[in-house]
Short mmCIF file of C-alpha atoms and ligand atoms in Angstrom, two decimals:
data_model
loop_
_atom_site.label_atom_id
_atom_site.label_comp_id
_atom_site.label_asym_id
_atom_site.label_seq_id
_atom_site.Cartn_x
_atom_site.Cartn_y
_atom_site.Cartn_z
CA MET A 1 140.87 163.18 74.17
CA ASP A 2 137.75 165.23 75.08
CA LYS A 3 134.24 164.50 73.27
CA PHE A 4 131.43 166.65 73.25
CA HIS A 5 128.41 164.36 74.06
CA ILE A 6 124.88 165.99 72.83
CA VAL A 7 121.85 164.76 72.74
CA GLY A 8 119.10 166.09 70.07
CA PRO A 9 117.55 167.81 68.65
CA THR A 10 117.10 170.82 70.34
CA ARG A 11 115.83 174.36 68.76
CA LEU A 12 118.35 176.92 69.60
CA VAL A 13 116.42 179.69 71.20
CA GLY A 14 117.68 182.51 73.04
CA ARG A 15 120.66 185.31 73.04
CA VAL A 16 124.36 185.02 72.74
CA LYS A 17 127.71 187.30 72.88
CA PRO A 18 130.40 186.73 70.45
CA SER A 19 133.57 186.33 71.97
CA GLY A 20 137.06 188.40 70.73
CA ALA A 21 137.96 187.27 66.89
CA LYS A 22 141.20 185.10 67.21
CA ASN A 23 141.94 185.72 64.00
CA ALA A 24 141.90 189.27 64.52
CA ALA A 25 143.40 188.61 68.18
CA LEU A 26 146.51 186.49 66.81
CA PRO A 27 148.07 189.38 64.93
CA ALA A 28 147.40 191.89 67.12
CA LEU A 29 149.52 189.66 69.64
CA ALA A 30 152.17 189.56 67.04
CA ALA A 31 152.28 193.72 67.48
CA SER A 32 153.63 193.80 70.75
CA LEU A 33 156.95 192.19 68.84
CA LEU A 34 156.74 196.08 67.44
CA LEU A 35 156.64 197.87 71.05
CA ASP A 36 159.19 200.29 71.92
CA GLY A 37 159.07 200.18 75.74
CA GLU A 38 155.53 200.48 76.93
CA LYS A 39 152.77 198.46 77.24
CA LEU A 40 149.68 196.93 75.00
CA THR A 41 146.68 196.59 76.78
CA LEU A 42 143.96 194.50 74.95
CA HIS A 43 140.89 194.20 75.85
CA ARG A 44 138.19 191.17 74.64
CA MET A 45 141.23 188.64 74.06
CA PRO A 46 139.27 185.59 73.22
CA ARG A 47 140.43 182.33 75.78
CA VAL A 48 140.95 179.52 73.58
CA ARG A 49 143.79 177.76 72.55
CA ASP A 50 145.75 179.33 69.72
CA ILE A 51 145.96 182.22 71.60
CA ARG A 52 147.68 180.43 74.73
CA THR A 53 149.76 179.19 71.99
CA MET A 54 151.08 182.18 70.77
CA MET A 55 150.98 183.60 73.97
CA ARG A 56 153.94 181.19 74.95
CA LEU A 57 156.03 181.85 71.47
CA LEU A 58 155.43 185.21 72.73
CA GLU A 59 157.11 184.52 75.79
CA HIS A 60 159.90 182.70 74.01
CA LEU A 61 160.94 185.39 71.95
CA GLY A 62 160.85 188.13 75.18
CA VAL A 63 157.44 189.86 75.46
CA GLY A 64 155.76 189.61 78.88
CA CYS A 65 152.23 188.76 78.75
CA GLU A 66 150.33 189.62 81.86
CA ASP A 67 146.34 187.92 82.51
CA THR A 68 144.77 190.90 84.05
CA GLY A 69 141.24 188.54 83.73
CA GLY A 70 139.59 191.50 81.84
CA ALA A 71 142.33 192.48 79.86
CA LEU A 72 146.04 190.92 78.27
CA VAL A 73 149.04 193.30 78.90
CA LEU A 74 151.84 192.71 77.10
CA HIS A 75 155.60 194.81 77.36
CA ARG A 76 158.85 193.71 76.17
CA ASP A 77 160.72 191.64 79.11
CA ARG A 78 164.01 189.96 78.07
CA PRO A 79 165.62 189.91 74.48
CA ASN A 80 165.61 186.98 73.01
CA PRO A 81 169.03 187.30 70.64
CA ASP A 82 167.77 184.04 68.75
CA HIS A 83 164.60 186.31 67.34
CA ASP A 84 163.36 182.03 66.86
CA ALA A 85 160.14 180.77 66.09
CA PRO A 86 160.90 177.24 66.88
CA TYR A 87 159.12 174.05 65.02
CA ASP A 88 157.32 173.04 67.77
CA MET A 89 155.46 176.32 68.40
CA VAL A 90 154.69 176.48 64.74
CA LYS A 91 153.55 173.09 63.63
CA THR A 92 150.38 173.35 66.31
CA MET A 93 149.47 177.15 65.10
CA ARG A 94 150.37 178.33 61.32
CA ALA A 95 149.30 181.49 62.28
CA SER A 96 152.41 181.60 64.27
CA VAL A 97 154.31 182.91 60.97
CA LEU A 98 152.98 186.62 61.88
CA VAL A 99 155.56 187.03 64.55
CA LEU A 100 157.62 186.89 61.26
CA GLY A 101 157.36 190.36 59.72
CA PRO A 102 157.59 192.56 63.23
CA LEU A 103 161.17 190.27 64.33
CA LEU A 104 162.35 191.45 61.18
CA ALA A 105 161.11 194.86 61.54
CA ARG A 106 161.75 195.63 64.78
CA PHE A 107 165.40 193.11 65.13
CA GLY A 108 166.47 193.08 61.33
CA HIS A 109 166.70 189.29 62.07
CA ALA A 110 163.89 186.33 62.10
CA ARG A 111 164.47 182.39 62.09
CA VAL A 112 160.50 180.82 61.84
CA SER A 113 159.80 177.38 61.03
CA LEU A 114 157.91 177.00 58.05
CA PRO A 115 153.91 175.76 58.88
CA GLY A 116 153.86 172.92 56.56
CA GLY A 117 150.79 171.94 55.06
CA CYS A 118 147.54 171.46 57.34
CA ALA A 119 144.64 169.17 57.18
CA ILE A 120 142.78 171.97 55.14
CA GLY A 121 145.02 172.38 52.13
CA VAL A 122 148.79 173.26 51.46
CA ARG A 123 148.35 176.52 52.71
CA PRO A 124 152.39 177.86 51.09
CA ILE A 125 153.85 181.67 52.91
CA ASP A 126 155.58 182.40 49.57
CA GLN A 127 153.40 185.28 49.39
CA HIS A 128 154.81 186.71 53.04
CA LEU A 129 158.34 186.35 51.71
CA LYS A 130 158.07 187.48 48.37
CA GLY A 131 156.65 190.77 50.14
CA LEU A 132 159.14 191.06 52.21
CA GLU A 133 161.83 190.28 49.87
CA ALA A 134 160.12 193.55 48.58
CA LEU A 135 160.91 195.38 51.73
CA GLY A 136 164.76 194.42 51.47
CA ALA A 137 164.99 191.26 53.51
CA ASN A 138 167.12 188.69 52.48
CA VAL A 139 165.42 185.66 52.99
CA GLN A 140 166.17 181.84 53.35
CA LEU A 141 165.00 178.18 53.63
CA THR A 142 167.46 176.32 55.14
CA HIS A 143 166.88 173.07 57.60
CA GLY A 144 163.14 173.52 57.38
CA TYR A 145 163.07 177.63 58.61
CA VAL A 146 162.97 180.35 57.00
CA GLU A 147 165.87 183.04 58.17
CA ALA A 148 165.45 186.07 56.79
CA THR A 149 167.53 189.65 57.55
CA ALA A 150 167.55 193.34 56.77
CA ASP A 151 169.48 196.11 58.44
CA ARG A 152 166.66 198.21 57.99
CA LEU A 153 163.42 197.37 55.85
CA ARG A 154 162.67 200.00 53.22
CA GLY A 155 159.20 200.80 52.22
CA ALA A 156 158.43 199.54 48.29
CA ARG A 157 155.28 198.84 45.65
CA PHE A 158 154.07 194.94 46.26
CA ARG A 159 151.26 193.58 44.66
CA PHE A 160 150.01 189.75 45.88
CA ASP A 161 149.15 187.41 43.29
CA MET A 162 146.40 186.78 45.73
CA PRO A 163 144.41 188.16 48.71
CA THR A 164 145.97 187.03 51.78
CA VAL A 165 145.02 187.42 55.17
CA THR A 166 148.09 186.53 57.92
CA GLY A 167 150.21 187.45 54.41
CA THR A 168 148.99 190.86 54.54
CA GLU A 169 149.05 191.24 58.34
CA ASN A 170 152.31 190.04 58.02
CA LEU A 171 153.28 193.12 55.52
CA LEU A 172 151.59 195.61 58.18
CA LEU A 173 153.69 194.39 60.79
CA ALA A 174 156.84 194.81 59.12
CA ALA A 175 156.36 198.08 56.68
CA SER A 176 155.15 200.24 59.80
CA LEU A 177 158.57 200.11 61.22
CA ALA A 178 160.12 200.39 57.75
CA LYS A 179 161.92 203.95 55.97
CA GLY A 180 160.08 205.41 53.79
CA THR A 181 156.58 204.70 52.34
CA THR A 182 154.96 200.92 51.21
CA VAL A 183 152.20 200.27 48.47
CA LEU A 184 150.35 196.80 48.83
CA GLU A 185 148.36 195.94 46.41
CA ASN A 186 145.59 193.04 46.33
CA CYS A 187 145.48 193.28 50.06
CA ALA A 188 143.03 190.66 52.10
CA ARG A 189 140.05 192.34 52.78
CA GLU A 190 138.81 191.36 56.13
CA PRO A 191 137.59 192.50 59.44
CA GLU A 192 140.66 191.19 61.00
CA VAL A 193 142.88 193.21 58.99
CA VAL A 194 140.93 196.17 59.30
CA ASP A 195 141.64 195.47 63.34
CA LEU A 196 144.94 194.95 62.75
CA GLY A 197 145.66 198.27 61.24
CA ASN A 198 143.51 200.06 63.67
CA LEU A 199 146.00 198.61 66.32
CA LEU A 200 149.04 199.55 64.41
CA ASN A 201 147.64 203.28 64.18
CA ALA A 202 146.91 203.43 67.84
CA MET A 203 150.49 202.27 68.21
CA GLY A 204 151.56 204.99 65.83
CA ALA A 205 151.88 203.55 62.92
CA ARG A 206 150.76 205.82 59.76
CA ILE A 207 148.58 203.39 57.88
CA SER A 208 145.69 204.51 55.18
CA GLY A 209 143.42 201.89 53.35
CA ALA A 210 143.01 198.96 55.45
CA GLY A 211 139.69 196.76 54.16
CA GLU A 212 140.68 198.50 50.41
CA GLU A 213 142.72 196.65 48.43
CA THR A 214 145.45 198.85 48.09
CA ILE A 215 147.18 199.68 51.49
CA GLU A 216 149.76 202.71 51.98
CA ILE A 217 151.97 202.59 55.11
CA GLU A 218 154.67 205.74 55.75
CA GLY A 219 157.06 203.93 58.19
CA VAL A 220 157.27 205.39 61.32
CA ASP A 221 160.52 204.86 63.99
CA GLY A 222 159.46 203.34 66.67
CA LEU A 223 155.97 201.89 68.01
CA GLY A 224 154.50 202.92 71.56
CA GLY A 225 151.96 201.43 73.98
CA ALA A 226 148.10 201.65 72.94
CA GLU A 227 144.81 199.81 74.21
CA HIS A 228 142.41 198.09 71.97
CA ALA A 229 139.41 196.00 72.12
CA ILE A 230 139.60 193.43 69.67
CA ILE A 231 136.63 192.97 66.96
CA PRO A 232 133.88 190.35 67.33
CA ASP A 233 134.88 187.08 66.08
CA ARG A 234 132.48 186.85 63.04
CA ILE A 235 132.96 183.39 62.41
CA GLU A 236 132.23 182.30 66.08
CA GLY A 237 129.04 184.56 66.27
CA GLY A 238 128.13 183.18 62.76
CA THR A 239 128.16 179.64 63.29
CA TYR A 240 125.40 179.87 66.51
CA LEU A 241 123.21 182.01 63.61
CA ILE A 242 124.00 178.94 61.30
CA GLY A 243 123.05 177.01 64.19
CA ALA A 244 119.29 179.06 64.74
CA ALA A 245 118.34 178.38 61.26
CA LEU A 246 119.42 174.66 60.98
CA THR A 247 117.36 173.85 64.46
CA ARG A 248 114.18 176.17 63.26
CA GLY A 249 115.71 178.71 66.35
CA ASP A 250 114.89 181.86 67.37
CA VAL A 251 118.50 183.31 68.03
CA THR A 252 120.01 186.98 68.62
CA LEU A 253 123.55 187.30 68.65
CA GLU A 254 124.65 190.42 70.89
CA GLN A 255 126.83 193.14 70.97
CA ALA A 256 128.29 191.46 67.11
CA SER A 257 129.18 193.62 64.04
CA PRO A 258 126.54 193.14 61.80
CA ALA A 259 128.66 194.52 59.01
CA ASP A 260 131.27 192.29 59.31
CA LEU A 261 128.76 189.13 58.91
CA ALA A 262 126.56 190.85 56.07
CA PRO A 263 127.87 187.93 53.31
CA LEU A 264 126.45 185.35 56.07
CA LEU A 265 123.24 187.56 56.74
CA ASP A 266 122.12 187.93 53.07
CA LYS A 267 122.92 183.93 52.31
CA LEU A 268 120.55 183.43 55.70
CA ALA A 269 118.26 185.55 54.07
CA GLU A 270 118.35 183.85 50.81
CA VAL A 271 117.48 180.63 52.24
CA GLY A 272 114.44 181.59 53.86
CA ALA A 273 115.38 182.65 57.37
CA LYS A 274 114.29 185.67 58.67
CA VAL A 275 117.17 188.09 59.92
CA ASP A 276 117.04 191.68 61.80
CA VAL A 277 119.34 193.77 62.38
CA ASP A 278 119.05 196.74 65.38
CA GLY A 279 122.62 198.39 65.98
CA THR A 280 124.86 195.74 66.88
CA ASP A 281 122.04 192.92 67.35
CA ILE A 282 121.25 190.27 65.24
CA ARG A 283 118.31 188.01 65.35
CA VAL A 284 117.99 184.99 63.36
CA ARG A 285 114.77 182.67 63.22
CA ALA A 286 113.41 180.09 61.02
CA GLU A 287 110.25 177.62 60.53
CA GLY A 288 109.23 175.40 58.16
CA ASN A 289 111.21 174.29 55.05
CA LEU A 290 114.06 176.49 53.86
CA ASN A 291 115.85 176.73 50.19
CA ALA A 292 118.55 175.08 48.97
CA CYS A 293 120.80 178.20 47.80
CA ASP A 294 124.51 177.47 46.08
CA LEU A 295 127.18 179.01 47.54
CA GLU A 296 130.67 180.13 46.28
CA THR A 297 133.69 180.77 49.26
CA LEU A 298 135.78 183.81 48.51
CA PRO A 299 138.09 186.16 50.33
CA HIS A 300 135.87 188.94 51.84
CA PRO A 301 133.71 190.78 51.37
CA GLY A 302 132.71 187.25 49.79
CA PHE A 303 131.27 184.23 52.16
CA PRO A 304 133.83 182.85 54.32
CA THR A 305 135.44 179.77 53.87
CA ASP A 306 135.22 179.76 57.71
CA LEU A 307 131.57 179.39 57.57
CA GLN A 308 131.59 176.56 54.82
CA ALA A 309 131.51 173.68 56.64
CA GLN A 310 128.91 174.86 59.12
CA TYR A 311 126.16 176.24 56.02
CA MET A 312 126.90 172.48 54.55
CA THR A 313 125.10 171.14 57.60
CA LEU A 314 122.29 173.96 57.41
CA MET A 315 121.72 172.49 53.71
CA THR A 316 121.14 168.81 54.59
CA SER A 317 118.03 170.96 56.17
CA ALA A 318 117.19 172.73 53.05
CA ASP A 319 114.45 171.51 50.17
CA GLY A 320 116.48 170.57 47.30
CA VAL A 321 120.37 170.62 45.88
CA SER A 322 122.32 173.02 46.55
CA MET A 323 125.84 173.17 45.39
CA ILE A 324 128.84 174.35 47.48
CA ARG A 325 132.41 175.68 45.96
CA GLU A 326 135.12 176.00 48.14
CA THR A 327 137.97 178.01 46.42
CA ILE A 328 140.22 179.15 49.03
CA PHE A 329 141.46 176.01 50.20
CA GLU A 330 141.69 172.63 48.47
CA ASN A 331 141.32 170.20 51.18
CA ARG A 332 138.25 171.77 52.92
CA PHE A 333 135.13 168.86 52.72
CA GLN A 334 136.54 166.77 55.32
CA HIS A 335 133.19 167.19 57.35
CA ALA A 336 131.24 165.40 54.18
CA PRO A 337 131.86 161.78 54.87
CA GLU A 338 131.05 162.56 59.01
CA LEU A 339 127.82 164.40 57.78
CA MET A 340 126.88 161.75 55.99
CA ARG A 341 127.56 159.33 58.51
CA MET A 342 124.81 160.88 60.35
CA GLY A 343 122.29 160.35 57.24
CA ALA A 344 123.12 163.48 55.06
CA ASP A 345 122.95 163.35 50.92
CA VAL A 346 126.61 164.72 50.12
CA ARG A 347 128.72 163.92 47.06
CA VAL A 348 131.98 165.72 47.11
CA ASP A 349 133.71 165.94 43.73
CA GLY A 350 137.13 168.04 43.52
CA GLY A 351 136.77 171.12 44.86
CA SER A 352 132.77 171.30 45.16
CA ALA A 353 130.35 169.34 46.94
CA ARG A 354 126.38 168.64 45.86
CA ILE A 355 123.96 168.19 49.04
CA LEU A 356 120.61 167.16 48.75
CA GLY A 357 117.93 167.82 51.32
CA PRO A 358 116.30 168.08 53.37
CA ARG A 359 117.81 164.66 55.63
CA HIS A 360 116.53 163.77 58.87
CA LEU A 361 120.13 163.27 60.44
CA THR A 362 120.55 160.91 63.49
CA GLY A 363 123.11 161.07 66.15
CA ALA A 364 126.44 158.82 65.50
CA ALA A 365 130.22 158.84 66.80
CA VAL A 366 131.92 161.80 64.50
CA MET A 367 135.26 162.62 64.62
CA ALA A 368 136.54 166.22 63.93
CA THR A 369 139.48 167.23 61.71
CA ASP A 370 139.79 170.50 61.68
CA LEU A 371 138.58 173.52 63.89
CA ARG A 372 135.52 174.36 61.34
CA ALA A 373 134.65 171.26 60.51
CA SER A 374 134.34 170.54 64.84
CA ALA A 375 131.99 173.11 64.82
CA CYS A 376 129.35 171.85 61.60
CA LEU A 377 129.33 168.56 63.46
CA VAL A 378 128.55 169.84 66.56
CA LEU A 379 125.44 171.95 65.04
CA ALA A 380 124.62 169.01 63.40
CA GLY A 381 124.42 167.10 66.44
CA VAL A 382 122.25 169.65 68.06
CA ALA A 383 120.03 168.96 65.49
CA ALA A 384 119.85 165.49 64.51
CA GLU A 385 117.66 163.07 66.64
CA GLY A 386 119.82 160.83 69.43
CA GLU A 387 123.18 160.90 70.62
CA THR A 388 126.09 162.67 68.55
CA VAL A 389 129.21 162.09 70.74
CA VAL A 390 131.83 164.31 68.51
CA ASP A 391 135.59 163.10 68.88
CA ARG A 392 139.20 165.38 68.75
CA ILE A 393 137.28 168.65 70.45
CA TYR A 394 140.46 169.54 70.93
CA HIS A 395 140.46 171.29 67.29
CA LEU A 396 137.67 173.00 68.40
CA GLU A 397 138.91 174.91 71.42
CA ARG A 398 140.86 175.99 69.10
CA GLY A 399 138.53 178.49 67.99
CA TYR A 400 135.90 178.47 70.16
CA GLU A 401 135.28 180.00 73.76
CA GLY A 402 133.04 178.08 75.97
CA MET A 403 130.82 176.60 73.28
CA GLU A 404 129.02 173.75 75.06
CA LEU A 405 128.21 176.49 77.79
CA LYS A 406 127.12 178.92 75.09
CA LEU A 407 125.02 176.07 73.26
CA GLN A 408 123.95 174.80 76.48
CA SER A 409 122.81 178.90 77.39
CA LEU A 410 120.68 178.19 74.36
CA GLY A 411 118.95 175.32 75.20
CA ALA A 412 121.16 172.47 73.65
CA ARG A 413 121.87 169.50 75.43
CA VAL A 414 125.78 169.48 75.26
CA ALA A 415 127.90 167.95 77.33
CA ARG A 416 131.88 167.64 77.67
CA TRP A 417 133.38 164.27 78.49
CA VAL A 418 136.44 164.53 79.67
CA VAL A 419 138.52 161.31 78.94
N1 EPU B 1 148.31 181.30 49.96
C1 EPU B 1 149.17 181.07 49.13
N2 EPU B 1 150.25 182.01 49.10
C2 EPU B 1 150.61 182.68 50.65
C3 EPU B 1 149.61 182.66 51.12
C4 EPU B 1 148.24 182.04 50.50
O1 EPU B 1 149.26 180.73 47.92
O2 EPU B 1 151.55 183.11 50.91
C5 EPU B 1 147.01 181.26 49.81
C6 EPU B 1 146.50 179.69 50.52
O3 EPU B 1 147.05 178.97 50.05
C7 EPU B 1 145.24 180.37 49.78
C8 EPU B 1 144.80 181.74 49.87
O4 EPU B 1 145.80 181.94 49.79
O5 EPU B 1 144.34 179.43 48.77
C9 EPU B 1 144.40 182.17 50.74
O6 EPU B 1 145.08 181.86 52.24
P1 EPU B 1 144.88 182.82 53.62
O7 EPU B 1 146.71 183.36 53.56
O8 EPU B 1 144.12 184.05 53.24
O9 EPU B 1 144.44 182.24 54.67
P2 EPU B 1 145.57 182.67 55.94
O10 EPU B 1 145.96 184.05 56.04
O11 EPU B 1 146.41 181.32 56.23
C10 EPU B 1 143.57 183.25 57.34
C11 EPU B 1 142.82 182.42 58.51
C12 EPU B 1 141.99 181.07 58.77
C13 EPU B 1 140.84 181.50 57.18
C14 EPU B 1 141.83 182.35 56.23
C15 EPU B 1 141.11 182.57 54.93
C16 EPU B 1 144.11 183.74 60.37
C17 EPU B 1 144.87 182.90 61.44
N3 EPU B 1 143.82 182.21 59.55
O12 EPU B 1 144.41 182.24 56.86
O13 EPU B 1 141.51 180.85 59.55
O14 EPU B 1 140.32 180.84 56.50
O15 EPU B 1 142.48 183.51 56.47
O16 EPU B 1 140.02 183.10 55.57
O17 EPU B 1 143.70 184.51 60.36
C18 EPU B 1 140.27 179.56 60.79
O18 EPU B 1 140.22 180.15 61.82
O19 EPU B 1 140.31 178.48 61.06
C19 EPU B 1 140.79 179.57 59.65
C20 EPU B 1 142.07 178.56 59.34
#
């Protein structure tokens, strides 16, 4: 298992470009299952492990994937009558569940392993299943698999109990080919949902309202090919901007989408960092003392849970007490004990964490537990004095493309140890 070896402290200074958003690219790939005969060309695909896992699953399901270097070209290759997503694939990546809606809508049948819990929480998929049932699917749970069938899905009105990102995406994918109009209420409003809506519309779907609480989908009989560029990754980009504030550095994120990062940019300004937006460039710099500010994670347009761990690292360097409340996932503070090994003062109590700063972080051997927790430990290593070794960086590789290279270009002393 590879590790990151980091020698700190260093100020992050320079310009960096985000890759395409992993969480927009995954549903875009799943949309290829809806293709009739033409090709889907996707630009700005992040070269990360979750994307490779999804490509393997799609190949298993009969989609041909050709990587041209600049883009990924997908087309229906050979039929796979099983329409199944096996446990071995789903267990390594929960987003595999995104094939459920399109398989059902396109072939009338899907068999997808139940994902089970994961490091950050229980993460049920009951809303995906209830939504598909509302569209007329027959859903059975047997032997750890969801087996769903439908002759043709029918448009319906469905209200999610809570906003769910992949749940909304699964329903968008399915309802695009349903007969009649579907109205989805209490939808997730994340930019990744909007990106999927735009892609499906380019393929011939009739979706309006993606990015709002209510989305209307007028079903069509078939979807064709399209060419689409995935949106920039706001979570990856946000991680480097938090790194700029944490190390009292000066980083410009190029070709970003500032509107998608507004919740973070507002918070960084409140903390005392200087934030400048110029078109698609976002510059964050900081010096001296920063303010401790409370934070609550919320569905978009609230502060994203995927930047909570990185924000905690930032708060270890701010003056005073900050409280972080995690409201999306029940077990997303596993980075706290690792940060404490580096000298942070963090007390976790259920869904809340209390951080007392500023603390002088010192390098240590730490263990990554999930994707975003890994990123927070890498940032801590860059800011800390001395050597930090982050173990299990395979978590990081699921969602950050070339992180060590991007950090090196900003001046960090990060090396990959191949073990
Ligand atoms: N929920 C249910 N039932 C459902 C679906 C969700 O109870 O059927 C609950 C979840 O347990 C959670 C809340 O609803 O408490 C929101 O979860 P959501 O469904 O929105 O999460 P997700 O779609 O599984 C996506 C991202 C996550 C990100 C969350 C929240 C993808 C592939 N994953 O997950 O990304 O944290 O939305 O924004 O889009 C990551 O990239 O590191 C990551 C975990």
